[in-house]
XYZ file of C-alpha atoms in Angstrom:
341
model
C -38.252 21.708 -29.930
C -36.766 19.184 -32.411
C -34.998 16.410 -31.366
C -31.160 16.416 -31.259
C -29.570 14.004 -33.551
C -25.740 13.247 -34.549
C -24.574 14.819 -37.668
C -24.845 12.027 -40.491
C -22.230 10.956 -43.340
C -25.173 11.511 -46.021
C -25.459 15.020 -44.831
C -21.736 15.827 -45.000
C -21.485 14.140 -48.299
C -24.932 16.320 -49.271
C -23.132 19.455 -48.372
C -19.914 18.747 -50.089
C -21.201 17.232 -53.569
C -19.223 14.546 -52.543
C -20.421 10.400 -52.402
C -20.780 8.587 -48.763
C -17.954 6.856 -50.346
C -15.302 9.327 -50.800
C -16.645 11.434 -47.499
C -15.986 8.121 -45.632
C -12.742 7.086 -46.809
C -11.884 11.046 -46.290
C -12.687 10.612 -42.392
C -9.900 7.769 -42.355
C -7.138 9.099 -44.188
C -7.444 6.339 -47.002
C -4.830 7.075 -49.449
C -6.675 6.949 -52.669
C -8.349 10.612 -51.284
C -6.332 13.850 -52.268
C -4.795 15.518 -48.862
C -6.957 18.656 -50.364
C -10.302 16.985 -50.596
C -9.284 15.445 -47.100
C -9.137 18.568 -45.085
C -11.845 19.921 -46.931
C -14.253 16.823 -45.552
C -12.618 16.866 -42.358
C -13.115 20.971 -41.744
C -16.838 20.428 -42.290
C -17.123 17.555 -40.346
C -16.052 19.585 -37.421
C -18.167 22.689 -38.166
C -21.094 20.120 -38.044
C -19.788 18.617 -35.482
C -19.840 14.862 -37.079
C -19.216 11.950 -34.569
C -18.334 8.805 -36.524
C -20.876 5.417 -35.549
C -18.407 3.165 -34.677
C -21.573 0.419 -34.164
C -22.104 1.703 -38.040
C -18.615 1.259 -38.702
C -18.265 -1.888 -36.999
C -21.123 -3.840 -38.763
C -19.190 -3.057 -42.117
C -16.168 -4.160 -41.331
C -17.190 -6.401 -38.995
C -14.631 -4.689 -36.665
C -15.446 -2.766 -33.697
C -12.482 -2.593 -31.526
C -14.650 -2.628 -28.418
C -14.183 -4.710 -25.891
C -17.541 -6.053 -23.287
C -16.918 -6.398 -19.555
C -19.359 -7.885 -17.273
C -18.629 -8.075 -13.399
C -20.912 -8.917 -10.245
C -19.980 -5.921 -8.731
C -18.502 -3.236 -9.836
C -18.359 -1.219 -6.596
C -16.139 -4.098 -4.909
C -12.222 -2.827 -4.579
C -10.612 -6.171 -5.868
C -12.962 -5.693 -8.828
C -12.310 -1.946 -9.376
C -8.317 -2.523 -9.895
C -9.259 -5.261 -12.619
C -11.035 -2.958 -14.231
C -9.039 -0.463 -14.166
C -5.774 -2.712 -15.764
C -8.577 -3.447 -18.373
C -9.422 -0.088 -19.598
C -5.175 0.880 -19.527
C -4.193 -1.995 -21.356
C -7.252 -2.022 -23.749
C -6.640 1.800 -24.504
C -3.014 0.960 -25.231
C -3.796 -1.675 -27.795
C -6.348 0.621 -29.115
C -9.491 -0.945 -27.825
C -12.554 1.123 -25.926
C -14.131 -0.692 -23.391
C -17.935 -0.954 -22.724
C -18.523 -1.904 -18.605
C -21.946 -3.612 -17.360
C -22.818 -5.939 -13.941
C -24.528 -8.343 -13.533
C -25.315 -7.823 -9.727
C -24.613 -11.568 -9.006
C -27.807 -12.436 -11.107
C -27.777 -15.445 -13.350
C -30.476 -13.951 -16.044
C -28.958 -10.513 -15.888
C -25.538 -12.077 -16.746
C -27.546 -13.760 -20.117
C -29.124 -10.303 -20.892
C -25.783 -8.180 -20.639
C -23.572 -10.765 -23.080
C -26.341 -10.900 -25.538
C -26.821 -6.718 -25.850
C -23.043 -6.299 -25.749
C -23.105 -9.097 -28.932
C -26.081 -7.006 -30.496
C -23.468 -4.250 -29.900
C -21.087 -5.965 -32.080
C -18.392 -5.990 -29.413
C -15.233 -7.904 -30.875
C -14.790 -10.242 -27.752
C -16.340 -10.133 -23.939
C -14.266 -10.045 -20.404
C -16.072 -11.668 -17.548
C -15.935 -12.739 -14.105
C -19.352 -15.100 -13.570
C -21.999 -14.291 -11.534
C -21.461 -16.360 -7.984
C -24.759 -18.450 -8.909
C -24.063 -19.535 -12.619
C -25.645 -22.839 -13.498
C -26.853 -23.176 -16.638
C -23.913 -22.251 -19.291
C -25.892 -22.532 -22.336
C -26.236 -19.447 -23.555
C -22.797 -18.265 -22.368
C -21.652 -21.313 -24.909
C -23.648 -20.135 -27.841
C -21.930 -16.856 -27.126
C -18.523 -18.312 -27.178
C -19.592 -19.786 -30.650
C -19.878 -16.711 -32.343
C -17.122 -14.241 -30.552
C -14.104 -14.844 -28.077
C -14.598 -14.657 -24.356
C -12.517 -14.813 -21.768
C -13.558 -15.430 -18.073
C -10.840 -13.948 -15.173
C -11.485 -14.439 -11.327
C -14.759 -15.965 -11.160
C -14.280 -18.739 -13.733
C -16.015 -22.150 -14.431
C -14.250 -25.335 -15.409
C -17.632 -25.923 -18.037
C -16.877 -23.505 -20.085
C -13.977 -24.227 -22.562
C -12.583 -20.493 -23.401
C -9.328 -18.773 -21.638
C -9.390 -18.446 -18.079
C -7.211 -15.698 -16.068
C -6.888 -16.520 -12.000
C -4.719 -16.673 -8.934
C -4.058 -20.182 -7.793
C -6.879 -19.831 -5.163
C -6.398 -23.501 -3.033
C -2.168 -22.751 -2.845
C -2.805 -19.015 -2.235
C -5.323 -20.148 0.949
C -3.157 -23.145 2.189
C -0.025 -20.304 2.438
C -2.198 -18.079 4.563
C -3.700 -21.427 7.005
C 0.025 -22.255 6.890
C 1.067 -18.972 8.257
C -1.203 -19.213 11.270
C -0.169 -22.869 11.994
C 3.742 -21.591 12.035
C 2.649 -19.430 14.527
C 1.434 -21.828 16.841
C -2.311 -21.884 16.601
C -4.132 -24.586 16.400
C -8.050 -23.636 16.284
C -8.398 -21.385 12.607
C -11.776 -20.865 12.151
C -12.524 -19.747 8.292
C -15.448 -17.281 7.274
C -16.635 -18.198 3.590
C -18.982 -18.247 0.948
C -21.917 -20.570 1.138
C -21.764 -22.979 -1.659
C -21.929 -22.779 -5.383
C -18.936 -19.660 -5.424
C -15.755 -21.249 -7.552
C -13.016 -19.303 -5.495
C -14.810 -19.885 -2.060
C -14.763 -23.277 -2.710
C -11.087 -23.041 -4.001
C -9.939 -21.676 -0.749
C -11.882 -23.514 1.276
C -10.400 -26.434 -0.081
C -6.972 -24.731 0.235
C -7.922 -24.174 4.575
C -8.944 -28.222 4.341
C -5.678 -28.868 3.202
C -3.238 -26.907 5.239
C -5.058 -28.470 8.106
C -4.823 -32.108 7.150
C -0.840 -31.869 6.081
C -0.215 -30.502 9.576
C -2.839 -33.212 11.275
C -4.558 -30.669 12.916
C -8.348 -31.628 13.303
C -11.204 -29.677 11.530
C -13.570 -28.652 13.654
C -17.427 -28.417 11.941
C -17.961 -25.097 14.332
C -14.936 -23.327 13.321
C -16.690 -23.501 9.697
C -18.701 -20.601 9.331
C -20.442 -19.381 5.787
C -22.579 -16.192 4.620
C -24.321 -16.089 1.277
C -23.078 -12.159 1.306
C -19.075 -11.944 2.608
C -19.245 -8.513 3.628
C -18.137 -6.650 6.558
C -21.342 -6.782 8.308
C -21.833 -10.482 8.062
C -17.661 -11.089 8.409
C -18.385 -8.821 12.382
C -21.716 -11.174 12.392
C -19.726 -14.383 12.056
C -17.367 -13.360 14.117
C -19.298 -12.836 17.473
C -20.655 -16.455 16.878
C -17.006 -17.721 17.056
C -16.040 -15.192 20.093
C -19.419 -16.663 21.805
C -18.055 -20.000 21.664
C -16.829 -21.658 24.855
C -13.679 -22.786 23.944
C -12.860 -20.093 21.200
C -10.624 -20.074 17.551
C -7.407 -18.743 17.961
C -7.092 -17.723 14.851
C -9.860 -16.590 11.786
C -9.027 -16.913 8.026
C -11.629 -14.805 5.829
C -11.892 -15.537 2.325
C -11.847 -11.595 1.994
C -10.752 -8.519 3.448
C -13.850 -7.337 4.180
C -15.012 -9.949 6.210
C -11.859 -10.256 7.750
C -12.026 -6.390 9.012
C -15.444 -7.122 9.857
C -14.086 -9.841 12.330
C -11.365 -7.346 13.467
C -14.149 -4.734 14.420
C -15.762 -7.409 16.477
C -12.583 -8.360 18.179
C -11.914 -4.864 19.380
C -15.375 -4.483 20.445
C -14.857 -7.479 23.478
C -11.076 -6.261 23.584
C -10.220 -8.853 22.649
C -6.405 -8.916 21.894
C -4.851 -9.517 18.376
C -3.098 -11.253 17.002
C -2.197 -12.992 20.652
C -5.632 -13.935 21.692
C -7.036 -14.545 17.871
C -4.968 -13.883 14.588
C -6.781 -12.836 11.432
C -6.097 -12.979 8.326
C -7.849 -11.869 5.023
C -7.677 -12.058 1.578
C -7.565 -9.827 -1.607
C -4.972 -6.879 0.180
C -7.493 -4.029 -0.593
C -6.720 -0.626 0.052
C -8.893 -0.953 3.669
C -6.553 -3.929 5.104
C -3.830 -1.180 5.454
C -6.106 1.275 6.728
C -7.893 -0.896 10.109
C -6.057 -1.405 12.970
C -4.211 -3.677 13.385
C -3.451 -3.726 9.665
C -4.355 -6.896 7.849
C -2.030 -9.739 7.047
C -3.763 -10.680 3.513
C -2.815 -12.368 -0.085
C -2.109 -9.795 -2.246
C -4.458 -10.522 -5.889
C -2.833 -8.238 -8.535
C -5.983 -7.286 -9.777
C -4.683 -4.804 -11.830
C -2.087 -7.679 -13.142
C -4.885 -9.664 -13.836
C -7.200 -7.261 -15.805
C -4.464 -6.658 -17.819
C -3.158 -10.165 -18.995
C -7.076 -11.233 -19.443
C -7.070 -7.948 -21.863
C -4.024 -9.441 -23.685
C -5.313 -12.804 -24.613
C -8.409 -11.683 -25.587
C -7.417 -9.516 -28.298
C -4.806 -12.349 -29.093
C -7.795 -14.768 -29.709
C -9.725 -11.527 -31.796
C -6.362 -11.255 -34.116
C -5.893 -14.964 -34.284
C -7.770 -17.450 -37.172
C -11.420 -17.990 -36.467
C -12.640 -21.003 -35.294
C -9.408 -21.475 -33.858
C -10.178 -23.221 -30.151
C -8.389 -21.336 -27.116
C -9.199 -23.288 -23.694
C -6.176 -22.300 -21.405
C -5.727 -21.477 -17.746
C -3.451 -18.332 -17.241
C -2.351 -18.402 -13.562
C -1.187 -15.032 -11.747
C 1.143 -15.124 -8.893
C -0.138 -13.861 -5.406
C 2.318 -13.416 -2.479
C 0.701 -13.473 1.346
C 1.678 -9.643 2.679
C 2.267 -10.327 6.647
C 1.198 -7.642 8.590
C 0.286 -6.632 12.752
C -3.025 -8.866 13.024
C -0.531 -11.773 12.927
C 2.784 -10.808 13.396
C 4.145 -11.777 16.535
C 5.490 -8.902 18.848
């Protein structure tokens, strides 16, 4: 059985007594090409089914209008909706979009930029993996084409950065559970070396200190993996305590439903006993009960503006220098697990 193979433009321009040239320009409507000649090209292309390269195409103009992504998870639900306002707002400006993660892996990360460059992608969208050290190669990256880092960002790399205001959107949530009279927040994190972990961690320090409430070492509890299973996890250690938190601020929803399941399973009553609050208002914090006060990321708000200024710095004048922080707004969505009755 021979192998399948895409239809080529020296074929079509074999079959038509025609030059690659004028078969090309045929394909996209250049206006030096008679209308007859075009539809003559074009009805053959179809009958041999032709698919243009647009890697091919790309290397000749130098022009691919395709866009890289590179996530550390593309199964996680914040990370979906970014995606998601990429592809829409890529598609509307006439970009396709080429998707690839990195699984959290610092090498992997390295590997994915430089195939998508091979690739001849125009310009990359990434959110770093959480244990990005060495920027090196990301740098000689950024030399050649234009990349733009949104949510997971690093302040060493001098490109466009897309993200919430991650300390002020954390010190609103702390804040919220201070107004309502508690005193003991415990916070699930991110061990170190995780930008927005860090960022709200800082933001939970802060809220603390303004309202001179002390911070307690034991009420600081981190997971190298903030999931569900290690937010429940963390959780039971604070419920085991002798004099327990009255409140629990996880750096994500999933961690903070984890902490809810844990809750209910010593009945343990919310938000009176122990308010909880999350972060990231995924689809789930609506569906646990009680439903999950949270900050709201526009993800899809996000993946969209991060779209926008990356094809601004494709159109723009090489070797122009773009090195500016684009902040989105969040809003903290109150809901039962700390609303009082």
């Amino acid at each position: 059985m021979s192998k399948k193979r895409n239809t080529t433009l020296k074929e079509l321009s074999k079959e038509l007594s025609l030059s690659i040239s004028t078969v090309s320009r045929a394909l996209n409507d250049h206006p030096d090409i008679s209308l007859a000649t075009k539809e003559r090209v074009k009805k053959l292309a179809k009958q041999m089914n032709y698919v243009p390269n647009l890697f091919a195409r790309g290397f000749r103009s130098r022009e691919t209008h395709i866009l890289g992504v590179i996530v550390p998870n593309i199964s996680h639900l914040f990370t979906s909706t970014i995606i998601k306002g990429i592809i829409e707002e890529a598609e509307l400006r006439g970009y396709r979009v080429i998707i690839s993660e990195s699984n959290n892996d610092d090498a992997k990360q390295v590997e994915m930029l430089n195939t998508m460059t091979q690739f001849g992608v125009d310009g990359v969208l990434m959110s770093l993996a959480r244990k990005t050290k060495d920027v090196e190669e990301l740098l000689k990256v950024l030399n050649r084409i234009p990349i733009v880092l949104f949510d997971k960002v690093s302040s060493k790399i001098p490109c466009t950065q897309v993200v919430i205001n991650e300390e002020e959107a954390a010190f609103n949530a702390v804040e919220h559970l201070i107004e309502l009279g508690k005193k003991r927040i415990a916070i699930i994190k991110e061990t170190e070396n995780s930008y927005n972990s860090e960022k709200r961690f800082a933001g939970y320090l802060r809220a603390l200190n303004q309202y001179k409430i002390p911070v307690r070492d034991k009420l600081i509890l981190s997971t190298e993996d903030i999931s569900l299973g290690n937010g429940r996890r963390l959780a039971n250690i604070l419920i085991s305590m002798k004099k327990r938190p009255d409140a629990i601020f996880a750096i994500t929803d999933n961690a903070a439903i984890g902490a809810i399941k844990a809750l209910h399973k010593f009945k343990i009553k919310i938000p009176d006993e122990i308010a909880v609050v999350g972060f990231s208002n995924s689809i789930n914090s609506t569906i646990i009960s009680p439903a999950l006060t949270t900050v709201d990321q526009p993800g899809d708000k996000i993946g969209r503006t991060a779209v926008r200024f990356l094809i601004q710095e494709i159109e723009s004048q090489p070797n122009e220098v773009h090195t500016k922080t684009v902040e989105i707004k969040t809003s903290l969505i109150v809901r039962d697990s700390s609303l009082k009755a």
